[in-house]
Every structure is written in structure tokens, then in C-alpha cells.
XYZ file of C-alpha atoms in Angstrom:
482
model
C 0.000 0.000 0.000
C 2.898 2.386 0.741
C 4.203 1.775 -2.790
C 0.789 2.656 -4.228
C 0.596 5.858 -2.184
C 4.141 6.884 -3.093
C 3.361 6.186 -6.742
C 0.141 8.161 -6.477
C 2.036 11.115 -5.003
C 4.502 11.167 -7.906
C 1.710 10.652 -10.402
C -0.195 13.621 -8.997
C 2.990 15.694 -8.976
C 3.445 14.975 -12.660
C -0.178 15.777 -13.426
C -0.096 19.050 -11.492
C 2.998 20.049 -13.439
C 1.194 18.993 -16.605
C -1.842 21.046 -15.585
C 0.357 24.094 -15.013
C 2.065 23.663 -18.387
C -1.178 22.967 -20.249
C -2.990 25.957 -18.807
C -0.054 28.244 -19.496
C 0.304 26.917 -23.026
C -3.430 27.168 -23.667
C -3.551 30.801 -22.531
C -0.725 31.744 -24.900
C -1.697 29.608 -27.903
C -5.354 30.724 -27.742
C -4.151 34.282 -28.282
C -1.678 33.419 -31.044
C -3.874 31.130 -33.170
C -7.404 31.626 -34.471
C -10.315 29.210 -33.847
C -10.025 28.047 -37.475
C -6.323 27.218 -37.058
C -7.044 25.343 -33.847
C -9.863 23.569 -35.697
C -7.541 22.313 -38.447
C -5.115 20.869 -35.922
C -7.936 19.437 -33.816
C -9.368 17.579 -36.807
C -5.960 16.114 -37.683
C -5.410 15.142 -34.045
C -8.728 13.267 -34.150
C -7.568 11.249 -37.171
C -4.265 10.542 -35.432
C -6.220 9.441 -32.362
C -7.992 6.883 -34.538
C -4.633 5.668 -35.795
C -3.158 5.683 -32.294
C -5.893 3.357 -31.057
C -4.434 0.832 -33.505
C -0.838 2.006 -33.119
C -0.603 1.196 -29.411
C -2.239 -2.211 -30.017
C -2.683 -2.661 -26.282
C 1.056 -3.271 -25.854
C 1.324 -1.098 -22.743
C -1.642 -2.750 -21.029
C -0.417 -6.211 -22.071
C 2.980 -5.629 -20.461
C 1.365 -4.287 -17.286
C -1.168 -7.090 -16.771
C 0.788 -10.131 -18.058
C 1.383 -12.528 -15.139
C 4.324 -14.395 -16.710
C 6.299 -11.643 -18.436
C 9.374 -13.270 -19.992
C 12.152 -11.635 -22.065
C 10.759 -13.402 -25.136
C 7.345 -11.815 -24.598
C 8.970 -8.402 -24.149
C 10.851 -8.834 -27.431
C 7.593 -9.802 -29.086
C 5.827 -6.762 -27.643
C 8.566 -4.467 -28.943
C 8.372 -6.012 -32.414
C 4.592 -5.762 -32.588
C 4.643 -2.145 -31.334
C 7.034 -1.066 -34.089
C 5.334 -3.034 -36.880
C 1.812 -1.816 -36.108
C 2.803 1.817 -35.518
C 4.790 2.110 -38.727
C 2.012 0.461 -40.718
C -0.552 2.889 -39.280
C 1.719 5.860 -40.031
C 2.221 4.687 -43.613
C -1.517 4.253 -44.207
C -2.360 7.637 -42.727
C 0.356 9.285 -44.818
C -1.066 7.725 -47.989
C -4.666 8.858 -47.356
C -3.831 12.345 -46.071
C -4.571 13.876 -49.498
C -8.038 12.299 -49.618
C -8.859 13.612 -46.150
C -7.583 17.070 -47.078
C -9.710 17.132 -50.225
C -12.830 16.065 -48.328
C -12.447 18.935 -45.855
C -11.304 21.314 -48.613
C -8.218 22.586 -46.812
C -4.646 21.785 -47.958
C -3.359 22.460 -44.455
C -4.930 19.205 -43.286
C -2.516 17.190 -45.454
C 0.479 19.158 -44.150
C -0.423 18.617 -40.503
C -1.136 14.920 -41.010
C 2.234 14.417 -42.721
C 4.069 15.778 -39.683
C 1.909 13.829 -37.231
C 2.729 10.606 -39.108
C 6.355 11.174 -38.111
C 5.162 11.510 -34.504
C 3.418 8.108 -34.764
C 6.581 6.387 -36.038
C 8.600 7.644 -33.053
C 6.223 6.569 -30.277
C 6.851 2.774 -30.342
C 10.540 3.401 -29.653
C 9.521 4.444 -26.138
C 6.186 2.785 -25.363
C 7.364 -0.749 -24.291
C 9.992 0.597 -21.884
C 7.515 3.187 -20.643
C 4.985 0.405 -19.970
C 7.555 -1.519 -17.937
C 8.202 1.577 -15.828
C 4.454 1.702 -15.196
C 4.399 -2.006 -14.335
C 7.178 -1.452 -11.798
C 5.337 1.677 -10.586
C 8.477 3.795 -11.094
C 6.485 7.006 -11.116
C 9.355 9.226 -9.985
C 11.179 8.384 -13.219
C 7.949 8.825 -15.163
C 7.590 12.292 -13.624
C 10.980 13.312 -15.025
C 10.257 11.757 -18.421
C 6.884 13.356 -19.002
C 7.807 16.709 -17.495
C 10.739 16.972 -19.902
C 8.469 16.121 -22.821
C 5.904 18.715 -21.714
C 8.498 21.489 -21.487
C 9.801 20.709 -24.970
C 6.244 20.656 -26.338
C 5.388 24.010 -24.772
C 8.579 25.737 -25.906
C 8.238 24.420 -29.461
C 4.537 25.236 -29.913
C 4.769 28.771 -28.523
C 8.026 29.631 -30.307
C 6.768 28.444 -33.695
C 3.387 30.127 -33.194
C 5.170 33.425 -32.477
C 7.129 32.939 -35.692
C 3.877 32.597 -37.635
C 3.746 28.853 -38.317
C 0.065 28.638 -37.284
C -1.342 25.137 -36.837
C 1.978 23.604 -37.932
C 3.482 24.801 -34.641
C 1.246 22.339 -32.765
C 2.098 19.496 -35.139
C 5.870 19.980 -34.840
C 5.544 20.338 -31.064
C 4.301 16.744 -30.957
C 7.348 15.564 -32.898
C 9.966 17.399 -30.821
C 8.360 16.411 -27.508
C 8.269 12.762 -28.629
C 11.953 12.875 -29.544
C 12.650 14.189 -26.042
C 10.430 11.452 -24.588
C 12.322 8.709 -26.435
C 15.698 10.042 -25.320
C 14.767 10.355 -21.642
C 12.949 6.987 -21.590
C 16.077 5.403 -23.038
C 18.036 6.765 -20.086
C 15.557 5.533 -17.444
C 14.446 2.298 -19.110
C 14.737 -0.879 -16.973
C 17.710 -3.103 -17.759
C 15.278 -5.925 -18.566
C 13.894 -3.911 -21.490
C 17.243 -3.736 -23.310
C 16.114 -6.308 -25.867
C 15.960 -6.556 -29.635
C 12.497 -6.976 -31.202
C 11.434 -10.465 -32.295
C 8.128 -11.921 -33.512
C 8.951 -15.420 -32.249
C 6.787 -15.231 -29.085
C 4.276 -12.621 -30.185
C 1.203 -14.861 -30.644
C -0.373 -13.961 -27.303
C 0.299 -10.296 -27.951
C -1.507 -10.412 -31.308
C -4.578 -11.953 -29.639
C -4.665 -9.466 -26.751
C -3.833 -6.536 -29.024
C -6.516 -7.369 -31.584
C -9.242 -7.267 -28.920
C -7.789 -4.175 -27.284
C -7.394 -2.320 -30.571
C -10.920 -3.145 -31.683
C -12.163 -1.583 -28.461
C -9.784 1.373 -28.750
C -10.654 2.045 -32.381
C -14.386 2.170 -31.675
C -13.837 4.255 -28.541
C -11.699 6.669 -30.524
C -14.237 6.845 -33.336
C -17.005 7.456 -30.831
C -15.006 9.985 -28.823
C -13.865 11.943 -31.882
C -17.020 11.713 -33.972
C -17.888 15.318 -33.192
C -14.553 16.429 -34.690
C -15.298 14.783 -38.048
C -18.912 15.964 -38.164
C -18.397 19.541 -36.943
C -15.396 20.103 -39.215
C -17.495 19.227 -42.249
C -20.881 20.591 -41.126
C -19.900 23.889 -39.491
C -16.311 24.591 -40.587
C -12.981 24.752 -38.780
C -13.866 27.860 -36.776
C -16.775 26.083 -35.063
C -14.639 22.983 -34.629
C -12.004 25.069 -32.866
C -14.666 26.496 -30.546
C -16.036 23.047 -29.686
C -12.590 21.496 -29.213
C -11.611 24.215 -26.741
C -14.825 23.628 -24.763
C -14.100 19.901 -24.732
C -10.492 20.643 -23.819
C -11.564 22.619 -20.751
C -13.632 19.696 -19.490
C -10.897 17.210 -20.372
C -8.430 19.042 -18.146
C -9.781 16.921 -15.318
C -9.270 13.632 -17.144
C -5.870 14.595 -18.516
C -4.386 16.097 -15.356
C -6.274 14.716 -12.346
C -8.151 11.523 -13.209
C -5.252 10.221 -15.284
C -2.985 10.488 -12.227
C -5.317 8.080 -10.428
C -5.887 5.914 -13.507
C -2.177 5.555 -14.210
C -1.578 4.157 -10.723
C -4.882 2.258 -10.624
C -4.138 0.012 -13.615
C -0.820 -1.440 -12.371
C -2.137 -1.510 -8.781
C -5.282 -3.412 -9.821
C -3.143 -5.683 -11.986
C -0.693 -6.402 -9.152
C -3.536 -7.314 -6.775
C -5.136 -9.430 -9.475
C -1.890 -11.297 -10.157
C -1.571 -11.934 -6.419
C -5.133 -13.277 -6.243
C -6.461 -10.468 -4.019
C -10.023 -9.165 -4.132
C -10.391 -5.805 -5.879
C -13.801 -4.997 -4.414
C -12.557 -2.680 -1.662
C -9.747 -1.139 -3.718
C -12.113 -0.250 -6.569
C -14.717 1.265 -4.266
C -12.155 3.375 -2.428
C -10.596 4.575 -5.671
C -14.022 5.609 -6.967
C -14.739 7.507 -3.753
C -11.492 9.469 -4.018
C -11.986 10.167 -7.722
C -15.555 11.468 -7.400
C -14.712 13.635 -4.386
C -12.513 15.669 -6.727
C -14.378 15.192 -10.013
C -17.808 16.407 -8.975
C -16.659 19.746 -7.476
C -14.390 20.299 -10.516
C -17.172 19.763 -13.026
C -19.545 21.847 -10.934
C -17.037 24.689 -11.063
C -16.759 24.434 -14.859
C -20.528 24.170 -15.351
C -21.248 27.293 -13.270
C -18.274 29.473 -14.156
C -17.546 28.445 -17.763
C -18.012 31.988 -19.213
C -15.467 33.484 -16.810
C -13.065 30.577 -17.283
C -13.214 30.841 -21.066
C -12.703 34.609 -20.964
C -9.710 34.328 -18.621
C -7.987 31.370 -20.271
C -8.775 31.872 -23.933
C -9.937 35.425 -24.490
C -13.028 37.056 -25.973
C -12.829 35.329 -29.389
C -13.684 32.003 -27.700
C -16.827 33.122 -25.821
C -19.099 30.758 -27.792
C -17.339 27.805 -26.131
C -18.790 28.633 -22.683
C -22.327 27.110 -22.999
C -20.847 24.019 -24.662
C -18.371 23.579 -21.810
C -21.184 23.892 -19.246
C -23.219 21.136 -20.934
C -20.217 18.810 -21.193
C -19.330 19.452 -17.546
C -22.804 18.361 -16.431
C -22.476 15.200 -18.532
C -19.079 14.537 -16.974
C -20.677 14.307 -13.531
C -22.052 10.966 -14.769
C -19.006 10.022 -16.835
C -16.750 10.200 -13.770
C -18.690 7.289 -12.244
C -17.231 4.889 -14.810
C -13.831 6.546 -15.241
C -11.951 3.667 -13.571
C -14.017 0.805 -14.990
C -11.974 0.467 -18.235
C -8.767 0.352 -16.177
C -10.194 -2.340 -13.935
C -11.281 -4.496 -16.870
C -7.906 -4.078 -18.615
C -5.958 -4.857 -15.432
C -7.901 -8.080 -14.912
C -7.587 -9.170 -18.537
C -11.304 -8.639 -19.241
C -10.762 -6.935 -22.604
C -13.800 -8.633 -24.147
C -16.058 -6.917 -21.627
C -14.669 -3.535 -22.615
C -15.311 -4.462 -26.217
C -18.949 -5.303 -25.475
C -19.534 -1.874 -23.969
C -17.875 -0.189 -26.927
C -19.837 -2.180 -29.515
C -23.059 -0.834 -28.022
C -22.060 2.758 -27.285
C -20.091 3.532 -30.459
C -23.060 3.402 -32.887
C -25.241 5.242 -30.361
C -22.762 8.103 -30.174
C -22.103 8.214 -33.922
C -25.821 8.330 -34.718
C -26.757 10.825 -31.995
C -23.872 13.208 -32.788
C -24.664 13.084 -36.518
C -28.335 13.893 -35.907
C -27.475 16.616 -33.376
C -25.105 18.272 -35.863
C -28.134 19.341 -37.906
C -29.350 21.316 -34.881
C -26.263 23.020 -33.458
C -23.101 22.739 -31.390
C -24.933 22.672 -28.065
C -27.080 19.789 -29.318
C -23.885 17.891 -30.141
C -22.682 18.447 -26.565
C -25.988 17.068 -25.231
C -25.684 14.009 -27.490
C -22.194 13.271 -26.176
C -23.393 13.631 -22.586
C -26.208 11.153 -23.198
C -23.697 8.625 -24.528
C -21.658 9.008 -21.336
C -24.764 8.158 -19.299
C -25.331 5.027 -21.380
C -21.721 4.014 -20.788
C -22.252 4.381 -17.047
C -25.028 1.788 -17.149
C -23.087 -0.629 -19.341
C -19.799 -0.402 -17.433
C -21.639 -0.879 -14.146
C -23.077 -4.122 -15.503
C -19.631 -5.376 -16.586
C -17.911 -4.431 -13.321
C -20.649 -6.209 -11.411
C -19.913 -9.420 -13.321
C -16.167 -9.170 -12.679
C -16.145 -8.013 -9.046
C -19.728 -8.617 -7.942
C -19.651 -4.849 -7.409
C -23.326 -3.933 -7.702
C -24.932 -0.525 -8.388
C -25.709 -0.424 -4.669
C -21.996 -0.871 -3.909
C -21.170 1.941 -6.334
C -23.655 4.193 -4.555
C -22.231 3.271 -1.139
C -18.701 3.973 -2.329
C -19.508 7.364 -3.839
C -22.249 8.557 -1.430
C -19.650 10.200 0.861
C -18.561 12.260 -2.151
C -22.076 13.725 -2.387
C -21.593 15.151 1.118
C -18.485 16.886 -0.198
C -19.682 17.863 -3.667
C -23.119 19.315 -2.899
C -21.951 21.938 -0.346
C -18.928 22.748 -2.516
C -21.001 23.302 -5.658
C -23.491 25.397 -3.672
C -20.596 27.551 -2.484
C -19.464 27.973 -6.094
C -22.955 29.079 -7.126
C -23.222 31.563 -4.233
C -19.800 33.002 -5.059
C -20.785 33.401 -8.725
C -24.007 35.214 -7.790
C -22.242 37.512 -5.321
C -19.483 38.328 -7.816
C -22.059 39.103 -10.504
C -24.192 41.275 -8.227
C -21.187 43.254 -6.989
C -19.790 43.648 -10.504
C -16.508 41.832 -9.851
C -14.272 41.410 -12.907
C -13.921 37.858 -14.221
C -10.660 37.003 -12.481
C -11.886 38.320 -9.103
C -15.101 36.303 -9.402
C -13.166 33.143 -10.218
C -10.777 33.744 -7.326
C -13.685 34.237 -4.910
C -15.395 31.057 -6.132
C -12.160 29.057 -5.970
C -11.291 30.205 -2.454
C -14.788 29.714 -1.053
C -15.353 26.333 -2.689
C -11.854 25.176 -1.708
C -12.502 26.065 1.932
C -15.860 24.276 1.880
C -14.316 21.239 0.150
C -11.595 20.846 2.779
C -14.114 21.378 5.597
C -16.403 18.673 4.193
C -13.586 16.198 3.452
C -12.303 16.436 7.017
C -15.653 17.024 8.709
C -17.335 14.004 7.093
C -14.112 11.922 7.284
C -14.140 11.180 3.589
C -11.579 8.565 2.373
C -9.755 11.396 0.607
C -8.991 12.809 4.046
C -6.772 9.842 4.905
C -4.785 10.267 1.720
C -4.320 14.003 2.343
C -3.150 13.368 5.910
C -0.680 10.703 4.777
C 0.621 12.943 2.023
C 1.112 15.810 4.484
C 2.933 13.581 6.972
C 5.164 12.221 4.241
C 5.938 15.763 3.103
C 6.836 16.857 6.646
C 8.966 13.775 7.145
C 10.856 14.470 3.925
C 11.405 18.081 4.996
C 12.617 16.954 8.397
C 14.935 14.400 6.759
């Protein structure tokens, strides 16, 4: 348990640094690039996301969950990672002209060409990176990803200032991946110093095929709005929507992912040891929702001020979209750890079943909603998240005998934290509006008041998050004393 908590501390440290870098980069880039330029890059990133769902081929998850991980299997994983990634990059490079013609913008082909180079570089680092995750070496991972983030931020901002537009974001991915490969090579475990070989890759092909099928449909479902909005409304509207989605995704990218990154190897380690995951899953869900619900409440209530502060006046249309997506994320957070649990226990087929049902629902609903407007698209996505909650709950129940009642019991303490905190946010927003506070002052008031209420509720109601905060504080004091 101490290893898990130490890993969680480093994972959160990395994510807080990532949050700081992302927010800073977003503030600058939003003022250097137009919504249409952001839209072009966002569309290309969505196509790369589709390719990446195949490119990874579940190699990272396979290496983390495999009970009998031999050098031969690691060589096979390395070989499969390179072969699949380079094939995906080649296919995407060949069709980039067709995609560019369909969206009637030559810049799409240019961005995709650069991002194909990014795809070819990733497999050089992913197997070793997965082994670091398996060993829960999150201090090394902190150094690796922080270096990559700094390189990405410096490249994107410098090139944007020089007038490279959306290409600055594409090249930032390449340079940051080069940095990632170099630093991973330095930290990689000695056991990963192996040459690729297909000799023992049969099990990897089986696992990867199931994982990639799930990932491809999840990526198609999750990025469907990019493809539809780019064609239906143009790149300016796509840029607006992607920034609204990006604001909501800050939680998943910088807070939830810190928990998810530790949860997968921790669940897998307990599963390999034959331990029950019932308690661990419930506690993890309680901690996650205690942070998620107040965060999404803050975004839902204060989206206009957040958009104005972070992005500027040209992005104001993103505010109502962000509010809708934040409300939907209140439900989405309830299944945020379910995919990790199923992957860690080798239940890839169950993830696939959920995806097979939800993917066509999302594709159809987003397509229909696109004939109404951007806010309708946001509502359609939120409805899909609610459907996923039901389906993942059913699958988790079959794996852990973790019923909907157990999920409610695990997350009910978070309601005692979230409801007063969100009420405090609403009161602060009303007071700031009535007194005519400028946007930043209103946000500061809401953040301070809701933060004070959150801490009071976490400690007053003895929420499980309280124990983790106390342990983290004691560890920090001990390190200072040492």
C-alpha cells in the first residue's frame, strides 16, 4: 500500500505540473492562433487518435497485466509495437490527401504528414515506458513526461510566435516525442534492453486485436464530433467546440489520469496476487468522485469566466458548450476507472462489449445533433456518457460482484463533499455578478470559497480522501525533516 501511495504522489505531482504547463500553453496559444487554425489541428489530431488506437495495439496494457512476463514476450511486444505503428503511419500518410480534399483545406494534409512522423517515433519508447508503469516507477515517469511537456510548450509557442500557425502544434508533438524517447532510453529498466522479435508474439496479437478493436471504436465514438463539426460547421466552429471539450478534459488529462495511471498497475498487481479488488475499486471511486464532482460543478457554473480568462473574448461561444459537457461529466466520472479495472484483470472482451453498443449510439446521436447546433452535439455526447455508465456498471458487477448499490455506497460520501462545494461555487458566482466583480476576481472568490468548503467537508465528514491528504502531508513533513 505504501508503494501505491508513493506512486500516487509522484503521479499527482506529474499531473499538477502537466496542468500548469497545459494551462499556461493554452492561454498563450489561444491568443496566437485563431479558432479556425485550432480547428484544423484538432481535426488532424482526431484522425491521429484513430490511428493511435491501432498504433498502441494494447502493448502497454499487455505488459502491465501479463502474469508471466518473460524476455521473449517483451521482445515480441517491442516487435509488434514497431510493426503496427509504422504500418498505421504509412496508411495515414497515404490517405492524407483524400482527407484534405474532403475537408477542402490543404493544411490538413500538411499537418497529417508531420503527425505521421510523430506516430513512427512513439513505439521506440512505449514498451519501456509500460515496464516503468508495471514497476510503478512514477518518480522516473515524472521526469520523463515533465521533460516532454516542457519541450512541447517551448516548441509550440516559439513556432506560433514565428507565424507557423497550426503547424506549430504538429511539430511540437514531434519534438516532444523525440525528447520522450531520449529520456525513456536513459531511465528504461535493464530488462527492457532487448531486440524486437516476432517469435513469441502470438499472445500479444490476440490481446492486441481485442484491445485495438475496443480502442478504435472508442476513438471513433469519442472523436465523432470532430469529423462531423469540421465538415458541417467549418474549422472555426470545430475550434470552438474542441476548446470547450479541452476545458472539461483538463480533469481527465491532469487529475483523473494520475489516479488511472496508478490504478491500472495496482489493480493488476492485486489481481496477479489473487487479491479481491472490491474494496480497492470502491475506495478509488470515492477518491476520484470527491474531486471530479466539485471540478465539473465549477466548470458548469463558471464556464463563461473561465473561457474569458484562459482563452480570451474570441472564444466566448465555447462557454455554454463547456457547461453542458461538464454536467455530462458528472455521470461520466462514475465509470472513469471501470476500463482500467477491466484491462488490469484481462477482461478486454467486456470492454469491447460496452464499446460495440455505445459507439453506434454516439455516432448516430452526434450526426443527428449536428443538424441542430453545437450545443445539441454536446448534449448528445453527454447522453452517450450516461449510457456508458449503465453498461460499465453491468460489466464491473460481473467481474467483481460490485453492484450498483456498492457503487452508490462507495460514492455517497462524495455527495456530502460535492453538494456543499457546488453550492458555495454558485453563491460566489451570484455575489461576484451582483457586486460587478471582474472575471478574475469572481473566479478567485469562487475558488477560495469552494476550496474552503471542500476541505471542511472532506475532514468534517471523514471522507476517504482525508486519509490520503493526511498521509501525504505527513510524508511531506517527514521528507522536509529528513
